[in-house]
Coordinates of C-alpha atoms in Angstrom, one line a residue:
X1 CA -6.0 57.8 91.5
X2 CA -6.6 55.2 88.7
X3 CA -8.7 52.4 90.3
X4 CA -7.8 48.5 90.0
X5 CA -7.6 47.2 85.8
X6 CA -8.3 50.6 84.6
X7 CA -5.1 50.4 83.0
X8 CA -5.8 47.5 81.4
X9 CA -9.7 48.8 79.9
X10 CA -8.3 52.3 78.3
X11 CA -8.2 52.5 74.7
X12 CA -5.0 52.3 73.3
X13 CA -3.6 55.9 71.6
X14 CA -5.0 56.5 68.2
X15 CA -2.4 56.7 65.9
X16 CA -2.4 59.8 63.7
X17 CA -4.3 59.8 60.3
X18 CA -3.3 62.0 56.6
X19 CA -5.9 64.2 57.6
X20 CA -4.5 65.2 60.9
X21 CA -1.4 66.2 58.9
X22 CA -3.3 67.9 56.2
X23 CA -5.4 70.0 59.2
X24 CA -1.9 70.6 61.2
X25 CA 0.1 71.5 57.9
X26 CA -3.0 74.0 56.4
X27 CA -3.2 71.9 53.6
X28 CA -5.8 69.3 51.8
X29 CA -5.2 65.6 52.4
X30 CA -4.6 64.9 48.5
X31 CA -1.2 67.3 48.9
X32 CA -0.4 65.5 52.1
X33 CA -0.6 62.0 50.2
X34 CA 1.7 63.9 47.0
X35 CA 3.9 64.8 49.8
X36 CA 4.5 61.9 51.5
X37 CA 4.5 59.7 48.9
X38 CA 7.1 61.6 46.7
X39 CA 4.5 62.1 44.2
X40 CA 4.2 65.3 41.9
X41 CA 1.9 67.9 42.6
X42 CA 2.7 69.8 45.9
X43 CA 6.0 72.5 45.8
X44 CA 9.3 71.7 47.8
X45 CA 8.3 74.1 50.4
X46 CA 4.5 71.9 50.9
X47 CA 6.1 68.3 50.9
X48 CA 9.1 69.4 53.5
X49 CA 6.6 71.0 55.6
X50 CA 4.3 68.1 55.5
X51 CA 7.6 65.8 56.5
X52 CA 8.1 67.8 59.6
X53 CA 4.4 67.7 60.8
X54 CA 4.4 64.2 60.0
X55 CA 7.3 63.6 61.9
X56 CA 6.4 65.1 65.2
X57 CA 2.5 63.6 64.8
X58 CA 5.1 60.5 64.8
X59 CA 2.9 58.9 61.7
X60 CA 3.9 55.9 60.1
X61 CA 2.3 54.0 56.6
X62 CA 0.2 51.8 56.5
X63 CA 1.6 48.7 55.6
X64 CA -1.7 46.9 55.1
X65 CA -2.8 50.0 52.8
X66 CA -0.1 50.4 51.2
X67 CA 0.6 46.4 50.1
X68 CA -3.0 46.8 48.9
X69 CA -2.2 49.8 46.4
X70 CA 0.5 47.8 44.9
X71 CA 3.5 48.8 47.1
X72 CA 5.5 46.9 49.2
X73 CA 4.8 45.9 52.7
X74 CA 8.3 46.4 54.3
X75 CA 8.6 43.0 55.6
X76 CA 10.3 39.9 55.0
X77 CA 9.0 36.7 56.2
X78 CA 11.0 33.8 57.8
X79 CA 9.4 30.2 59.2
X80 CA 11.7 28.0 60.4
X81 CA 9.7 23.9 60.7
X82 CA 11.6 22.6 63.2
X83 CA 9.9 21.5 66.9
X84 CA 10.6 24.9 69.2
X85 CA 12.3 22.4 72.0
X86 CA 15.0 22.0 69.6
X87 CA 15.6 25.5 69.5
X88 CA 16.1 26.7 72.8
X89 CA 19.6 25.9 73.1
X90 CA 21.1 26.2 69.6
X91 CA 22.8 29.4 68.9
X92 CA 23.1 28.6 65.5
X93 CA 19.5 30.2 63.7
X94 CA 20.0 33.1 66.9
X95 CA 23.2 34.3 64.9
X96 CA 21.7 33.7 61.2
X97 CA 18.7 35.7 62.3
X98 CA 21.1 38.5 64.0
X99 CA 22.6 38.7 60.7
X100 CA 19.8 38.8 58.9
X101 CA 18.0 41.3 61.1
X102 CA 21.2 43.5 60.7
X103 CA 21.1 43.8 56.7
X104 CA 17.0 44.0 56.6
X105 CA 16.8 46.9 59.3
X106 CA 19.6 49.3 57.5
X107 CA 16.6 49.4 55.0
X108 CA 13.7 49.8 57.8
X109 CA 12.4 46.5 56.3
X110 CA 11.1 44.6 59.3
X111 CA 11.5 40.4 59.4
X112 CA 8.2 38.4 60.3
X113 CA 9.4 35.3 62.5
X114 CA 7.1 32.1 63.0
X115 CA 8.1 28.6 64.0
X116 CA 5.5 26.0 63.1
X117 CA 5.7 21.8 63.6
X118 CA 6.1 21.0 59.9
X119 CA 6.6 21.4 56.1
X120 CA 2.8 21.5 55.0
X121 CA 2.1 24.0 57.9
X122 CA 5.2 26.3 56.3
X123 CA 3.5 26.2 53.2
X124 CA 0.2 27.4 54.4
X125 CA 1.6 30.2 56.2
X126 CA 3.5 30.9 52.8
X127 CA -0.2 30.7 51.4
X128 CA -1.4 33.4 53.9
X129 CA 1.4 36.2 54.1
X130 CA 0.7 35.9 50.1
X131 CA -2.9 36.3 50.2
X132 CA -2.4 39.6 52.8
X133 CA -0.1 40.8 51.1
X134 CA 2.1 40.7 54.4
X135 CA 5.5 40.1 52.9
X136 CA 7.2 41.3 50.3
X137 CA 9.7 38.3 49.7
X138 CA 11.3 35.2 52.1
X139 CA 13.7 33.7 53.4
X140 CA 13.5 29.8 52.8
X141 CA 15.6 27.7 55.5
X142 CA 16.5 23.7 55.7
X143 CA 15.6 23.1 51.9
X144 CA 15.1 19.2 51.5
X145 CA 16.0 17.0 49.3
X146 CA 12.8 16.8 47.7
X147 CA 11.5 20.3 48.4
X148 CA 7.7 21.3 47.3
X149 CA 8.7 25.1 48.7
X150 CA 10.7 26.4 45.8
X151 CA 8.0 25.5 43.4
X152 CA 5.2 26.8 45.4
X153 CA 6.8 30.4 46.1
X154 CA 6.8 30.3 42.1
X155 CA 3.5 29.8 41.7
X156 CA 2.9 32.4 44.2
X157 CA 4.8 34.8 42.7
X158 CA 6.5 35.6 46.0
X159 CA 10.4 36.5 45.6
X160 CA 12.5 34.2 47.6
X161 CA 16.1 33.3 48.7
X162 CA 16.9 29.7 49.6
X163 CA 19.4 29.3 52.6
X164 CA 21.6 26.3 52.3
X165 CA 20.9 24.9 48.3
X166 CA 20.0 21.3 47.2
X167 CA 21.0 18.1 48.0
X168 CA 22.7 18.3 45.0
X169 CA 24.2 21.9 45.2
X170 CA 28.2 21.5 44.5
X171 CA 30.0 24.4 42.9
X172 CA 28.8 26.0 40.0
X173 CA 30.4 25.7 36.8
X174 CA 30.7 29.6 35.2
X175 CA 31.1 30.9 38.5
X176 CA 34.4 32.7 39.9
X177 CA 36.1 31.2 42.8
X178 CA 34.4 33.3 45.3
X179 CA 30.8 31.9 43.5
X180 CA 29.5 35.2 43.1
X181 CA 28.5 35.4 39.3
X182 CA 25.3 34.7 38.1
X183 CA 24.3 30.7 38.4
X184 CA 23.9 28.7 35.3
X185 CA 20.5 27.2 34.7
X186 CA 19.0 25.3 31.7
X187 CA 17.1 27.1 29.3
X188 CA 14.0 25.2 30.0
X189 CA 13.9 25.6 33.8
X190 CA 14.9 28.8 34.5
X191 CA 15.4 29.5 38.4
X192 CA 12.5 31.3 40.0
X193 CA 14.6 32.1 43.0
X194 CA 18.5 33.1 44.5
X195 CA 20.6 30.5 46.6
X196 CA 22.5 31.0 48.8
X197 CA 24.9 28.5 50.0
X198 CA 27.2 26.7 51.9
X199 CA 30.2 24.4 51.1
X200 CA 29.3 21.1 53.6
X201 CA 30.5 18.5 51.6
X202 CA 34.3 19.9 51.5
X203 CA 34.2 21.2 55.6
X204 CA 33.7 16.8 56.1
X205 CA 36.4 16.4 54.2
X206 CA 38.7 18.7 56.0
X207 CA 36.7 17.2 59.7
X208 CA 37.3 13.4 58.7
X209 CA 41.3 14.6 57.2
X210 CA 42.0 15.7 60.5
X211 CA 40.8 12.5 62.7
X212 CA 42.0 10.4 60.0
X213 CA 44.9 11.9 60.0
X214 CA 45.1 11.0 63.7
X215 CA 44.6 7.8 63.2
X216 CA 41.3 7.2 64.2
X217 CA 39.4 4.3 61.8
X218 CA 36.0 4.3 63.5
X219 CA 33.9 7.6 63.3
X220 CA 30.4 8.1 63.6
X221 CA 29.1 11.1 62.4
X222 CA 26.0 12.0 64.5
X223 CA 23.7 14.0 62.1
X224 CA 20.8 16.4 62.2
X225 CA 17.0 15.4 60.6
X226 CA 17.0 13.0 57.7
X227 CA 16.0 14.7 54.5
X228 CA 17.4 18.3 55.0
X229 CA 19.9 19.2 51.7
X230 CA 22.8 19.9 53.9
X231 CA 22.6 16.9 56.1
X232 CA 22.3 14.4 52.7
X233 CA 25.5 16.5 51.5
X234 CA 27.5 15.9 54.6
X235 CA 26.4 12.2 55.2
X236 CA 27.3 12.0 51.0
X237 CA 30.7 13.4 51.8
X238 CA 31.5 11.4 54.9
X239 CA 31.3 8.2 52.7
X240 CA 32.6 9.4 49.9
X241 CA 36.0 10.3 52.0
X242 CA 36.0 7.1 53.7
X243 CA 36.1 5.0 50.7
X244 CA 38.7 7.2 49.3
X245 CA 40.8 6.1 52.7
X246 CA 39.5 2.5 52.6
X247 CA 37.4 2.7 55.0
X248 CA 34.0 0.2 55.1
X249 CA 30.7 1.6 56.2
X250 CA 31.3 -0.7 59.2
X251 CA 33.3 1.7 60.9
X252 CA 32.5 5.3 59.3
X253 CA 28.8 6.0 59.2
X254 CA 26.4 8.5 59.8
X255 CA 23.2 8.3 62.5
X256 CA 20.2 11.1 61.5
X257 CA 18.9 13.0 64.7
X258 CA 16.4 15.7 65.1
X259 CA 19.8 18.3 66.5
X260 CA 18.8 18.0 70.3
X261 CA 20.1 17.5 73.4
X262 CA 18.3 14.8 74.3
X263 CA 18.8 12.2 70.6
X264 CA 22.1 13.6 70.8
X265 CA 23.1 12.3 74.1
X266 CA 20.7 8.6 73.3
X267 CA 22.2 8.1 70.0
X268 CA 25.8 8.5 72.0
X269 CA 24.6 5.9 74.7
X270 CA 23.6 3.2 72.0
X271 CA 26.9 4.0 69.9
X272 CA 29.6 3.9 72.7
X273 CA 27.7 0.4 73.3
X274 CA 28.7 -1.0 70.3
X275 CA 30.8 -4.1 70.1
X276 CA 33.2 -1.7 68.3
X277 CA 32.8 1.3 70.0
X278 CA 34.0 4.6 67.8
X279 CA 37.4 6.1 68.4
X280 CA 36.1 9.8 67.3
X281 CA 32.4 11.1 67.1
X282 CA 31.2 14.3 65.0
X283 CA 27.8 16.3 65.9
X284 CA 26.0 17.9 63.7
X285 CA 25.6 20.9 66.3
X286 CA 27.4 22.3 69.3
X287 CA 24.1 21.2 71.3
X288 CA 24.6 17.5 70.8
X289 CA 28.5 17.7 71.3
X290 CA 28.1 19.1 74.4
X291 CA 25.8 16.4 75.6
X292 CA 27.8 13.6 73.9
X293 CA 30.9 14.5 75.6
X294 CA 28.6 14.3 79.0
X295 CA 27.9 11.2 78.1
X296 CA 31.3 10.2 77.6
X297 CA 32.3 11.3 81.0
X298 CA 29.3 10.2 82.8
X299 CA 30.5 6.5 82.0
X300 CA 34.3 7.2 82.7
X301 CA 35.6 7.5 79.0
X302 CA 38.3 10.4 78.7
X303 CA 38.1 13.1 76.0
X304 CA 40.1 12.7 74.1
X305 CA 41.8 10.4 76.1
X306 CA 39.6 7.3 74.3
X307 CA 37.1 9.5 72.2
X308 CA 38.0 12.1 70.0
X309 CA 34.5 14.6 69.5
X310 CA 34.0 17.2 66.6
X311 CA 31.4 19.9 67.0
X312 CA 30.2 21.0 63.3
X313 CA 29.3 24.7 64.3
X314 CA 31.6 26.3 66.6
X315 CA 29.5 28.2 69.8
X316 CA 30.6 29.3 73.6
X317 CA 29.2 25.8 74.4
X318 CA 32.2 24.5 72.6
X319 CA 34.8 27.5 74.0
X320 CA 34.1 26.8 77.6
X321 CA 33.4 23.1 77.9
X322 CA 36.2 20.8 79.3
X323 CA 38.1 19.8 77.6
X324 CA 37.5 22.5 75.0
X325 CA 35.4 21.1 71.9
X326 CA 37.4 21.3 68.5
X327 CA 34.7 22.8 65.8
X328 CA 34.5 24.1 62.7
X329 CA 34.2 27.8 62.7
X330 CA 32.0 29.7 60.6
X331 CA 30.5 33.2 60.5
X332 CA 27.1 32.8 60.8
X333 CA 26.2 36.0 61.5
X334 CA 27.5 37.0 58.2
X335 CA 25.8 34.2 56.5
X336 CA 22.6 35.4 57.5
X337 CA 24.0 39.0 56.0
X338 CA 24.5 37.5 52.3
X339 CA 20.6 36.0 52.8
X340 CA 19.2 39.3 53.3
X341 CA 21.5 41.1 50.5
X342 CA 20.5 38.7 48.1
X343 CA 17.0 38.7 49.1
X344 CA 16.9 42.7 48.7
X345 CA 18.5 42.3 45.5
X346 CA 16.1 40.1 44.5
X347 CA 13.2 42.5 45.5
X348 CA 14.9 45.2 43.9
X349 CA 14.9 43.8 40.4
X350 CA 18.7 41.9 40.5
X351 CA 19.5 38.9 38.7
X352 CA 18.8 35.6 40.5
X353 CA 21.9 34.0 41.4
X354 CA 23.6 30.9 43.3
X355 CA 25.9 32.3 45.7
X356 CA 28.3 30.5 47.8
X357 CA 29.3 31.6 51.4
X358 CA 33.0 31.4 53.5
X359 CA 33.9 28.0 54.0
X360 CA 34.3 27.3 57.5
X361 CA 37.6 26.0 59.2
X362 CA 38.6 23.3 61.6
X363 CA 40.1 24.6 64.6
X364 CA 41.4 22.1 66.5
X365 CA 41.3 22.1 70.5
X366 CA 41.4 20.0 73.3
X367 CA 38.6 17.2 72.2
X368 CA 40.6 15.8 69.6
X369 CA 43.9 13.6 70.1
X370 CA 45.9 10.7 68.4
X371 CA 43.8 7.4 68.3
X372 CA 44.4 5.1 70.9
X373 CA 42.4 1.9 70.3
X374 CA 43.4 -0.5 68.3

């Protein structure tokens, strides 16, 4: 009978070393390393027979060894500097990641997750995986507007693939219409990394064309954290589609958030208690829709009754909340797919490009209704 925390004291199983595949197989440990490194040296019959006694041993590489002979480590790192409250609810990085995850195991690479507080704590664990060799490339989320990340993965050396694109990112002169080709850069600055990226600026336009187009003249758009490239596009785009309707910064305007719950139900409190109250809000997220629209009800106003509400990334939040929330619909999942791929082909000697992913679609549900207010 094992006795009380014994359990807990054994050693854990040693895991099976080149030598006790080179004593099992009957042959020296230089053939096993020929072997199982596909290295000259040992016959067919030696290397398969080394294969099968490694498999059954159930022996693995070394990925610490072998990052320090010079090959890769079979990982690919991902830190996402957001505070973890914010992420508990948000489907949003659960299906990038599953996508991700998806494309990076078909090659038994593994991903190395870590969340950290901010930028300058990113960067040091950037600084780290480099100096142990524990990544062979990442996967660089949120760029800002002014981004030290970019620059620093240069200087590193460490192969990268930047998920969502400048401030500045529109599309790509050179490229087809799918913006697949290869990215145009200045001779003097070449790029030092791939991009993917989404088209934010045109999904406002096709959010504020459908309220406009239902008459509503005062929207706030409730945004994520100030700073981040994609939420400078969309707060760019909002204005520039209201002036194009007329439309004075009285009455269309954006409010910067940190994509919670909790901001987004507060900044929907200190809106709706506006002299002019707005006849249509949009959230940056599903999370802070949801919460809005509580809001909304929790003080008697009808959705979409006398509020209109647009959810920017469709979710089951959105699908099963009443009245349903209209959103814009993308595939995440498969966002997080052309990450990885472009990230592999990075790694694998590829050309470093700028490419663009679906454009997401309004799809128009129960939250969103003719104008009413004067």
């Amino acid at each position: 009978m094992t006795a009380p925390g014994e359990a807990a004291r054994r050693k854990p199983a040693r895991r099976p070393t080149i030598k006790d595949i080179a004593r099992r197989a009957g042959v020296s440990e230089s053939a096993v390393s020929f072997a199982l490194n596909d290295r000259p040296g040992v016959s067919q019959d030696t290397r398969a027979r080394v294969r099968r006694v490694a498999e059954e041993l159930g022996w693995q590489a070394n990925s610490a060894a072998r990052a320090l002979s010079g090959e890769r480590a079979g990982c690919a790192g991902l830190v996402l500097a957001r505070p973890a409250r914010t992420l508990g609810v948000e489907s949003f990085f659960l299906q990038l990641v599953s996508g991700i995850q998806e494309v990076l195991s078909a090659r038994n690479i593994a991903l190395l997750f870590q969340v950290v507080e901010d930028l300058d704590t990113e960067c040091a664990v950037y600084r780290r995986w480099w100096a142990e060799r524990r990544v062979d490339g990442v996967l660089v989320v949120d760029p800002r507007s002014d981004d030290p990340r970019p620059e620093l993965l240069a200087s590193l050396g460490l192969p990268a693939v930047i998920v969502g694109g400048p401030a500045d990112l529109g599309a790509p002169a050179g490229q087809d219409a799918a913006g697949t080709g290869p990215a145009p850069h200045p001779a003097a600055a070449p790029p030092l990394h791939s991009t993917v990226w989404a088209d934010d600026s045109r999904a406002m336009a096709c959010v504020l064309d459908h309220l406009y187009g239902l008459g509503h003249r005062r929207i706030v758009h409730v945004a994520g954290m100030p700073g981040l490239a994609h939420t400078e596009r969309r707060i760019r785009s909002l204005r520039a589609e209201a002036d194009l309707r007329g439309l004075d910064e009285r009455h269309v305007r954006s409010v910067t958030t940190d994509y919670s719950d909790a901001e987004g139900a507060e900044v929907t409190r200190h809106i709706l208690d506006a002299a002019e109250p707005p006849t249509a809000i949009i959230y940056d997220n599903d999370v802070m829709a949801v919460a809005g629209a509580s809001v909304a009800a929790g003080r008697g106003i009808p959705v979409p009754g006398r509020l209109s509400i647009v959810a920017w990334d469709d979710s089951a939040l959105c699908r099963v909340t009443h009245p349903r929330l209209t959103a814009l619909v993308r595939d995440t999942a498969g966002f997080g797919r052309l990450a990885a791929r472009e990230l592999l082909a990075v790694l694998d000697g590829g050309p470093l490009r700028t490419v663009q992913g679906e454009l997401p679609h309004l799809e128009a549900r129960e939250s969103t209704a003719t104008a009413t207010a004067p």
